[in-house]
Amino acid sequence: MAAGRLRAVVCTSTLDLGVDWGDVDLVIHVGAPKGASRLAQRIGRANHRLDEPSEALLVPANRFEVLECRAALDANYLGAQDTPPIRPGALDALAQHLLGMACAGPFDAGVLYREVVSAYPYRDLDRATFDRVVDFVATGGYALKTYERFAKIRRGKDGLWRISHPRVAQQYRLNVGTIIEEPLLNVRVARNRGHGFFGRGGRVLGKIEEYFIEGLAPGDTFLFAGLILSFEGIHENEVIATRTHDDTPKIPLYAGGKFPLSTYLAAGVRAMLADEKKWKVLPGQVADWLRIQKVRSVLPKVDQLLVETFPRGHRFYMVAYPFEGRLAHQTLGMLLTRRLERARLRPTGFVATDYSLAVWGLADLGQAFARGKPSLAQLFDEDMLGDDLEAWMAESYLLKRMFRSCALISGLIEKRHPGAEKSGRQVTISSDLVYDVLNKHEPDHVLMQATWADAAGGLLDIARLGAMLARIRGRIIHRRLDRISPLAVPVMLEIGKEAVAGGEADDHVLREAADDLVREAMGDG
Amino acid sequence: MAEALRQPVEECEPTLIGVFGVVLEALPEGALWWDHERLLVVADLHLEKGSAFARRGQMLPPYDTAETLARLARLVERFEPRGVIALGDSFHDGGGAARLTPRDRLALSVLQARRDWLWIAGNHDHDRPSGLAGAHMDALAVGPLTFRHQPGPAPAPGEVAGHLHPSARVIGRGKSVRRRCFAGDGHRLVLPAFGAYAGGLDVLAAAFAGLFAAATFRAFMLGDDRVYPVGRRALAR
């Protein structure tokens, strides 16, 4: 690209920052910008020279994204910045840094503490927590002190901490880094030789996240590298697939890089919805969409939360429009389904977008809210961030996923161990098993603390959810509709595209697999 | 009748597994109960795996032995077995028994008191665990059943083994569920690993090839409070 040999580059957000190619003529931005500053950075890739304007073409993918693009352009016009605030420094990264410092040479804990707190994200780190992290690096920092003799770093008579063996430095170098890759598998196209046998040869098309493949059953089709493939199975660390034809292959999802809509843009979108005068600048179909919404349901005012309920198919839906970003909505969805379950409204799933949240179930949600069983005020009460949140998090796979990356970054679990090199698919021990034991026996361990802090800030966006619940208190409007509203269409389209979270317990899946065996035994498979 | 009374009321119907004409109960905790002989069988406890890792620089939480023994204690309390058979790899390594904390050592001796206890030799812990009670053997035959650590390559009717840490995966309702499982075909049974830090190996992996008759193979997957028998057809890899 820098040499000018490529006509175009298709990229993810990886090229947002730090790329200085002078001769990019145009940025084509597909989808929603998620933040005004982010959009400015992206557009700035074009004509990356001080004296020339940058040019970009925005391609919003649905009607809400049109509003979001508009809000981002207005923000850029005003010069508003909405870069997210810097989060407090993570303890798992600190643990890795401390071990790295010890590998470089002996350190004095007091001197190093002063150096660490001079870094902005760690400015509020207290000495006691710092010392707990030192202890963690040395022996795991457990209440039960049984690993003293295996310590990785030790404090000498001179008061300095140093590594106990050169091997520690060797292991550190093998595992250094704070980017935790999702486990990947090669995709190989094989020829079907019949009877479930596949040729050994065939092209490797590239790598795909194991997480996506885990959800496929043999015979499922998916789109990869421009081809429609049929999933046949996994052999060692390769996905075996065959070419096929299908109109509705699954589209691989990648777990990384889902930034939530910035609070600044969310406020802009809410303001645009509430003020008809602002619709003039919108494309005709988008303005019409809002006008029909006004007739069929209602458009919420800036500080209101609109909740619509309606039946569709054999299910009853509730769609809420908080505009707080996908992460906060997912958390809200988990907590709401718990509450609806307790109210015996039999929720069976939910899906979240950056703008809205749809929950569905088997009981008439609209009727229940109208009768106050429960009322929407009770359902959306801030007290959901207490016990409900705690109980859900403790059993959530999200926390386990977060623990895995904390365990790898902090050095508790090593990706690579000399002499025990595994295929990229697995670390040396399952972090889920370690999580279960630690959560039960020492739930206030420093690494659990790090995991909760990471999850609350990153994956769950609790602060934002809390601010939203406070904002809408006493300002929830409910519309009972006989059918889907125009505003609900974008989130309803997501159903089926996204994995449905919540509702179904793992044991249901096991029971159905066991029932399948009964059917097979009865001869009607 | 007395049997029925002993079980708590809320408990589900037990999952029974036939092995070479013997009826055994698969417990959702991952252990096997032979009611007729009053024997409790567990495989691959991997005690002191945490400290074995710590020795090599990975400071895993030192509570795995306490956790595994506590799970075992709940079963011993419930069934009051005449004997307990640990099917090998009871310790993660040869030095494991020597690294037991005094507290865990005591918990283990309480479990062993007033009953027969057999350590079957494993590949991780081939020698008798030092300083511990209990008999030590390579294999044990009881009636038509043979208990050993590693399932042999030849057809072995009545063999009950561990070693492979079987797990299985099913897909349904848009999600994938992986659980530890018993693997059996009516002739041979492989137990899931019982240890808190013992991982799993998919029953469709090469290590299981040729062990079971395809037509009668079942993965008995561990649910929250019961065991679910699942046929080959419903399993995903």
XYZ file of C-alpha atoms in Angstrom, chain A:
525
model
C 0.000 0.000 0.000
C 2.710 2.431 0.994
C 4.446 1.688 -2.321
C 1.260 2.551 -4.207
C 0.854 -0.894 -5.808
C -2.552 -1.631 -4.266
C -5.714 0.096 -5.455
C -7.594 -0.432 -2.194
C -7.343 -2.043 1.228
C -10.275 -3.602 3.043
C -9.638 -3.480 6.771
C -11.114 -3.588 10.244
C -10.523 -0.944 12.891
C -6.858 -2.048 13.005
C -5.907 0.736 10.589
C -7.719 3.469 12.577
C -4.572 4.802 14.142
C -0.906 5.142 13.466
C -0.961 4.624 9.709
C 0.566 7.369 7.628
C -0.095 6.682 3.982
C -0.148 9.944 2.066
C -2.005 8.913 -1.053
C -5.290 7.516 0.246
C -7.917 9.406 -1.783
C -11.041 8.228 -0.079
C -12.182 6.341 3.022
C -15.341 4.300 2.583
C -16.745 3.696 6.015
C -19.224 0.821 6.248
C -21.464 0.561 9.285
C -21.733 2.751 12.316
C -18.838 4.896 13.549
C -19.629 4.228 17.268
C -17.816 7.404 18.278
C -17.280 10.879 16.877
C -13.549 10.899 17.626
C -13.225 7.420 16.169
C -14.907 8.547 12.961
C -12.630 11.597 12.770
C -9.592 9.329 13.087
C -10.851 7.083 10.319
C -11.745 9.847 7.924
C -8.338 11.350 8.673
C -6.674 8.381 6.935
C -7.615 10.005 3.633
C -5.297 12.747 2.388
C -3.199 12.444 5.477
C -1.666 15.854 4.951
C -2.104 18.965 6.988
C -3.078 21.255 4.150
C -5.776 19.193 2.470
C -9.263 18.134 3.610
C -9.971 14.433 4.106
C -12.741 12.816 2.175
C -14.966 9.926 3.168
C -18.126 8.149 2.170
C -20.290 6.879 5.035
C -22.368 3.764 4.405
C -24.741 3.191 7.316
C -26.149 -0.337 7.309
C -29.522 0.349 8.909
C -31.757 3.280 9.804
C -30.387 3.744 13.289
C -26.903 3.873 11.824
C -28.020 6.726 9.603
C -28.942 8.669 12.737
C -25.643 7.708 14.325
C -23.607 8.834 11.297
C -25.525 12.109 11.276
C -24.817 12.643 14.990
C -21.136 11.872 14.437
C -20.907 14.357 11.558
C -22.590 17.037 13.671
C -20.118 16.306 16.459
C -17.180 16.597 14.081
C -18.585 19.867 12.802
C -18.673 21.151 16.384
C -15.238 19.722 17.085
C -16.621 17.597 19.933
C -14.436 14.752 21.209
C -15.783 11.602 22.821
C -12.719 9.459 23.361
C -13.653 7.087 26.201
C -12.015 7.935 29.549
C -8.892 5.995 30.483
C -9.736 3.075 32.740
C -7.835 2.280 35.931
C -4.742 0.158 35.257
C -5.372 -3.570 35.314
C -3.756 -5.715 38.002
C -3.052 -8.645 35.664
C -0.941 -6.421 33.407
C 0.809 -5.058 36.500
C 1.672 -8.609 37.588
C 3.280 -9.300 34.232
C 5.183 -6.021 34.429
C 6.531 -6.810 37.900
C 7.827 -10.195 36.803
C 9.342 -8.592 33.725
C 11.109 -6.033 35.923
C 12.481 -8.812 38.123
C 13.738 -10.642 35.038
C 15.521 -7.460 33.931
C 17.243 -7.037 37.295
C 16.647 -6.895 41.063
C 14.054 -4.314 42.127
C 13.165 -2.451 45.281
C 9.418 -2.669 45.891
C 9.131 0.900 47.217
C 11.005 2.426 44.284
C 9.043 0.399 41.755
C 5.748 1.309 43.448
C 6.519 5.012 43.075
C 7.383 4.468 39.436
C 4.180 2.538 38.727
C 1.885 5.134 40.307
C 3.555 7.807 38.207
C 1.802 6.215 35.223
C -1.611 7.830 34.772
C -3.809 4.671 34.804
C -2.168 3.498 38.043
C -2.193 6.877 39.821
C -4.764 5.641 42.387
C -3.150 2.253 43.049
C -2.576 1.873 46.787
C 0.532 0.310 48.236
C -1.330 -2.587 49.869
C -2.762 -3.703 46.519
C 0.654 -3.289 44.900
C 2.174 -5.530 47.577
C -0.549 -8.119 47.033
C 0.409 -8.199 43.365
C 4.103 -8.654 44.301
C 3.046 -11.538 46.526
C 0.936 -12.931 43.680
C 3.933 -12.892 41.337
C 6.111 -14.583 43.958
C 3.895 -17.418 45.177
C 0.389 -16.905 43.797
C -0.615 -14.726 46.754
C -2.934 -17.258 48.339
C -4.233 -17.167 51.892
C -2.978 -20.744 52.195
C 0.805 -20.307 52.120
C 2.096 -23.559 50.680
C 4.095 -22.382 47.701
C 6.868 -20.433 49.475
C 9.450 -23.026 48.466
C 8.439 -22.703 44.802
C 8.557 -18.871 44.768
C 9.342 -17.300 41.380
C 10.775 -14.117 42.897
C 12.318 -13.740 46.351
C 13.354 -10.786 48.466
C 17.025 -11.012 49.371
C 18.817 -9.796 52.513
C 19.477 -6.520 50.674
C 15.709 -5.962 50.422
C 15.691 -6.374 46.654
C 13.392 -8.763 44.776
C 15.015 -11.021 42.236
C 14.038 -14.116 40.280
C 14.761 -17.386 42.052
C 16.055 -19.232 38.997
C 17.084 -18.296 35.428
C 14.311 -20.626 34.234
C 11.767 -18.053 35.470
C 13.086 -15.507 32.983
C 13.003 -18.082 30.207
C 9.353 -18.883 30.943
C 8.528 -15.199 31.176
C 9.954 -14.554 27.707
C 7.913 -17.401 26.247
C 4.676 -15.935 27.582
C 5.167 -12.170 27.512
C 2.412 -10.067 25.969
C -1.063 -8.816 26.832
C -3.014 -9.585 23.678
C -4.945 -12.764 24.245
C -5.864 -14.356 20.963
C -9.013 -16.326 20.653
C -8.083 -19.938 19.886
C -7.898 -20.377 16.096
C -8.278 -23.346 13.800
C -7.152 -23.824 10.208
C -9.902 -24.307 7.655
C -9.026 -26.976 5.083
C -11.146 -27.742 2.056
C -11.180 -31.496 1.539
C -12.760 -33.659 -1.107
C -15.550 -35.912 0.062
C -14.564 -39.495 -0.742
C -17.926 -40.771 0.495
C -18.930 -42.644 3.629
C -17.549 -39.922 5.849
C -13.993 -40.213 4.520
C -12.162 -37.134 3.396
C -8.976 -36.722 1.478
C -5.915 -35.646 3.438
C -4.935 -32.964 0.973
C -6.771 -29.824 0.040
C -6.113 -26.149 0.440
C -5.883 -24.394 3.774
C -8.031 -21.287 3.320
C -7.119 -19.489 6.515
C -7.865 -19.417 10.207
C -11.197 -19.205 11.959
C -12.091 -18.767 15.617
C -12.747 -22.018 17.426
C -15.601 -20.286 19.212
C -17.559 -20.019 15.941
C -16.858 -23.596 14.883
C -17.964 -24.903 18.295
C -21.504 -23.835 17.428
C -21.617 -25.818 14.164
C -22.870 -29.339 13.644
C -21.587 -31.477 10.758
C -23.488 -30.534 7.608
C -23.965 -26.899 8.677
C -22.846 -24.469 6.013
C -20.788 -21.348 6.510
C -19.224 -18.626 4.439
C -15.440 -18.382 4.494
C -12.882 -16.815 2.151
C -15.613 -16.166 -0.379
C -16.657 -19.816 -0.537
C -19.705 -21.586 0.809
C -18.485 -24.540 2.829
C -20.076 -27.460 4.572
C -18.632 -28.228 8.003
C -17.549 -31.865 8.211
C -15.609 -32.067 11.446
C -12.480 -31.127 13.325
C -9.290 -33.116 12.912
C -6.533 -32.141 15.323
C -6.397 -28.370 14.920
C -7.994 -28.270 11.507
C -11.550 -27.701 10.433
C -12.384 -30.088 7.599
C -14.892 -28.577 5.194
C -16.205 -29.325 1.708
C -17.495 -26.987 -0.996
C -21.230 -26.827 -1.266
C -24.164 -24.665 -2.320
C -26.527 -23.039 0.112
C -28.509 -19.808 0.091
C -28.255 -19.274 3.828
C -24.781 -20.177 5.057
C -23.813 -19.019 8.545
C -21.557 -15.991 8.657
C -18.544 -16.351 10.973
C -18.557 -13.961 13.885
C -15.321 -12.780 15.381
C -15.293 -12.174 19.086
C -12.944 -9.197 18.989
C -13.531 -5.498 18.565
C -17.108 -4.663 19.406
C -16.945 -1.102 20.606
C -20.144 0.224 22.104
C -21.762 3.400 20.846
C -20.264 6.379 22.682
C -22.453 8.134 25.245
C -21.998 11.341 23.294
C -23.378 9.872 20.080
C -26.162 8.093 21.977
C -27.315 11.445 23.346
C -27.146 12.860 19.813
C -29.313 10.051 18.420
C -31.863 10.429 21.250
C -32.065 14.173 20.607
C -32.599 13.578 16.901
C -35.443 11.147 17.536
C -37.201 13.577 19.846
C -36.982 16.643 17.620
C -38.873 16.491 14.348
C -37.117 19.640 13.094
C -33.869 17.700 12.921
C -35.299 15.150 10.489
C -34.978 17.506 7.527
C -31.347 16.564 7.007
C -32.149 12.845 7.029
C -32.714 10.782 3.883
C -36.393 10.439 2.950
C -36.826 6.789 3.966
C -35.337 7.416 7.386
C -37.559 10.455 8.058
C -40.581 8.416 6.888
C -39.601 5.605 9.206
C -39.656 8.004 12.161
C -42.978 9.561 11.064
C -44.645 6.150 10.856
C -43.212 5.252 14.255
C -44.835 8.386 15.653
C -48.211 7.281 14.305
C -47.952 3.586 15.147
C -46.324 3.968 18.556
C -44.480 6.958 19.968
C -41.052 8.572 19.816
C -39.481 8.948 23.261
C -38.373 12.337 24.545
C -34.672 12.844 25.227
C -34.823 11.681 28.850
C -37.451 8.944 28.422
C -37.113 5.212 27.984
C -39.593 3.722 25.537
C -40.669 0.127 26.090
C -42.894 -1.533 23.514
C -44.608 -4.886 23.886
C -46.277 -6.866 21.129
C -47.086 -10.435 20.142
C -45.428 -12.017 17.111
C -45.607 -15.629 16.020
C -46.117 -17.713 19.123
C -44.112 -15.399 21.321
C -44.480 -12.127 23.162
C -41.828 -9.470 22.717
C -40.600 -6.536 24.728
C -38.340 -4.020 22.987
C -36.656 -1.281 25.032
C -34.618 1.601 23.573
C -31.962 2.763 26.053
C -29.293 3.713 23.429
C -26.452 2.755 25.772
C -24.424 0.461 23.555
C -24.411 -3.266 23.015
C -22.409 -4.216 26.107
C -24.641 -2.389 28.593
C -27.698 -3.777 26.775
C -26.417 -7.323 27.002
C -25.926 -6.947 30.713
C -29.384 -5.404 31.001
C -30.829 -8.284 28.972
C -29.302 -10.887 31.296
C -30.606 -9.118 34.383
C -34.085 -8.502 32.950
C -34.505 -12.133 31.900
C -33.604 -13.206 35.442
C -36.289 -10.902 36.830
C -38.880 -11.963 34.267
C -38.127 -15.573 35.094
C -38.752 -14.857 38.754
C -42.058 -13.189 37.822
C -42.936 -16.456 36.011
C -43.172 -14.735 32.637
C -41.046 -17.497 31.078
C -38.543 -15.464 29.055
C -36.760 -17.612 26.483
C -34.137 -15.294 25.041
C -32.955 -11.828 24.208
C -30.825 -10.003 21.705
C -29.067 -6.657 22.108
C -27.903 -4.009 19.642
C -26.239 -0.666 20.287
C -29.646 1.034 20.354
C -32.182 -1.372 21.703
C -32.849 -4.632 23.419
C -35.478 -7.258 22.564
C -36.580 -9.856 25.106
C -39.099 -12.549 24.279
C -40.997 -15.137 26.173
C -43.987 -17.394 26.345
C -46.152 -15.197 28.619
C -47.885 -11.935 27.589
C -45.331 -9.401 28.799
C -47.482 -6.364 27.855
C -50.390 -7.587 29.932
C -48.135 -8.317 32.896
C -46.633 -4.798 32.817
C -50.082 -3.198 32.424
C -51.258 -5.032 35.535
C -48.113 -4.092 37.405
C -46.993 -7.695 37.814
C -44.292 -6.561 37.674
C -44.517 -2.868 36.774
C -41.865 -1.546 34.422
C -40.584 0.689 37.218
C -39.945 -2.425 39.324
C -38.464 -4.298 36.392
C -35.990 -1.501 35.579
C -35.208 -0.610 39.192
C -31.555 0.118 39.910
C -31.497 -2.560 42.597
C -30.861 -5.064 39.782
C -27.211 -3.993 40.008
C -26.995 -5.480 43.503
C -27.758 -9.114 44.241
C -29.048 -9.990 40.781
C -25.844 -8.815 39.148
C -23.671 -10.577 41.682
C -25.581 -13.848 41.381
C -25.547 -13.739 37.599
C -21.868 -12.828 37.299
C -20.793 -15.616 39.587
C -22.268 -18.202 37.239
C -21.713 -16.388 33.970
C -19.425 -17.717 31.281
C -18.431 -14.089 30.664
C -16.608 -13.980 33.952
C -14.826 -17.224 33.122
C -13.765 -15.813 29.780
C -12.443 -12.714 31.514
C -10.669 -14.857 34.105
C -8.943 -16.771 31.325
C -7.344 -13.645 29.933
C -6.451 -12.366 33.430
C -4.868 -15.731 34.264
C -2.827 -15.719 31.032
C -1.730 -12.077 31.238
C -0.825 -12.282 34.929
C 1.240 -15.421 34.341
C -0.878 -17.686 36.559
C -1.408 -19.950 33.580
C 1.181 -20.153 30.836
C 0.339 -20.424 27.186
C 3.669 -22.039 26.530
C 5.768 -24.070 28.850
C 9.238 -25.322 27.941
C 9.078 -28.980 27.037
C 5.297 -29.029 27.171
C 4.544 -27.204 23.937
C 0.938 -27.860 23.038
C -0.911 -27.088 19.872
C -2.316 -23.565 19.863
C -5.686 -24.942 20.838
C -5.122 -25.338 24.518
C -3.254 -23.760 27.343
C -1.575 -26.072 29.810
C -4.621 -26.325 32.092
C -8.263 -25.382 31.701
C -8.749 -21.932 33.195
C -12.425 -22.762 33.838
C -11.451 -25.484 36.302
C -9.027 -23.131 38.040
C -11.727 -20.463 38.190
C -14.221 -22.809 39.824
C -11.759 -23.847 42.529
C -10.513 -20.323 43.230
C -14.021 -18.847 43.223
C -15.098 -21.369 45.815
C -12.060 -21.356 48.096
C -10.715 -17.820 47.890
C -13.235 -15.576 46.123
C -11.495 -12.377 47.253
C -8.134 -13.368 45.737
C -6.371 -10.533 43.912
C -6.894 -12.214 40.520
C -10.636 -12.556 41.123
C -10.614 -8.873 41.994
C -8.833 -8.123 38.708
C -11.339 -10.272 36.818
C -14.353 -8.490 38.308
C -12.851 -5.073 37.627
C -12.127 -5.995 34.002
C -15.573 -7.473 33.475
C -17.434 -4.589 35.101
C -15.568 -2.046 32.991
C -15.178 -3.822 29.682
C -17.582 -6.633 29.003
C -20.502 -5.514 31.118
C -20.333 -1.717 31.043
C -21.930 -1.588 34.483
C -21.230 2.098 35.106
C -23.078 3.054 31.957
C -25.995 0.784 32.722
C -26.219 2.257 36.229
C -26.223 5.813 34.886
C -28.983 4.896 32.436
C -31.188 3.268 35.085
C -30.836 6.380 37.251
C -31.636 8.647 34.310
C -34.861 6.900 33.307
C -36.295 6.455 36.802
C -39.927 7.632 36.651
C -39.576 8.269 32.911
C -40.458 4.921 31.387
C -43.241 4.960 28.825
C -44.920 1.732 27.847
C -46.766 1.144 24.566
C -48.776 -2.046 24.144
C -48.980 -2.706 20.421
C -50.747 -5.370 18.418
C -47.772 -5.745 16.103
C -44.119 -4.849 15.655
C -43.315 -1.107 15.467
C -41.039 0.482 12.856
C -38.429 1.316 15.517
C -38.322 -2.347 16.597
C -37.441 -3.664 13.152
C -33.613 -3.339 13.333
C -33.282 -5.308 16.578
C -35.839 -7.907 15.469
C -33.714 -8.495 12.370
C -30.789 -9.352 14.635
C -32.675 -12.330 16.077
C -31.208 -15.418 14.540
C -28.035 -13.626 13.469
C -26.667 -13.364 16.964
C -26.363 -16.257 19.367
C -29.329 -16.060 21.696
C -28.127 -15.438 25.191
C -29.789 -16.505 28.364
C -32.947 -18.430 29.014
C -31.937 -21.960 28.213
C -30.016 -23.925 30.778
C -27.291 -26.320 29.643
C -29.211 -29.252 31.076
C -32.077 -28.684 28.603
C -29.610 -29.295 25.792
C -28.365 -32.483 27.462
C -31.906 -33.706 28.040
C -32.782 -33.198 24.393
C -29.688 -35.097 23.290
C -30.706 -37.929 25.626
C -34.292 -37.831 24.259
C -32.816 -38.179 20.803
C -31.292 -41.454 21.954
C -34.691 -42.659 23.147
C -36.191 -41.865 19.733
C -33.328 -43.680 18.054
C -33.888 -46.688 20.301
C -37.607 -46.680 19.481
C -36.688 -46.799 15.810
C -38.203 -43.498 14.677
C -35.032 -41.566 14.047
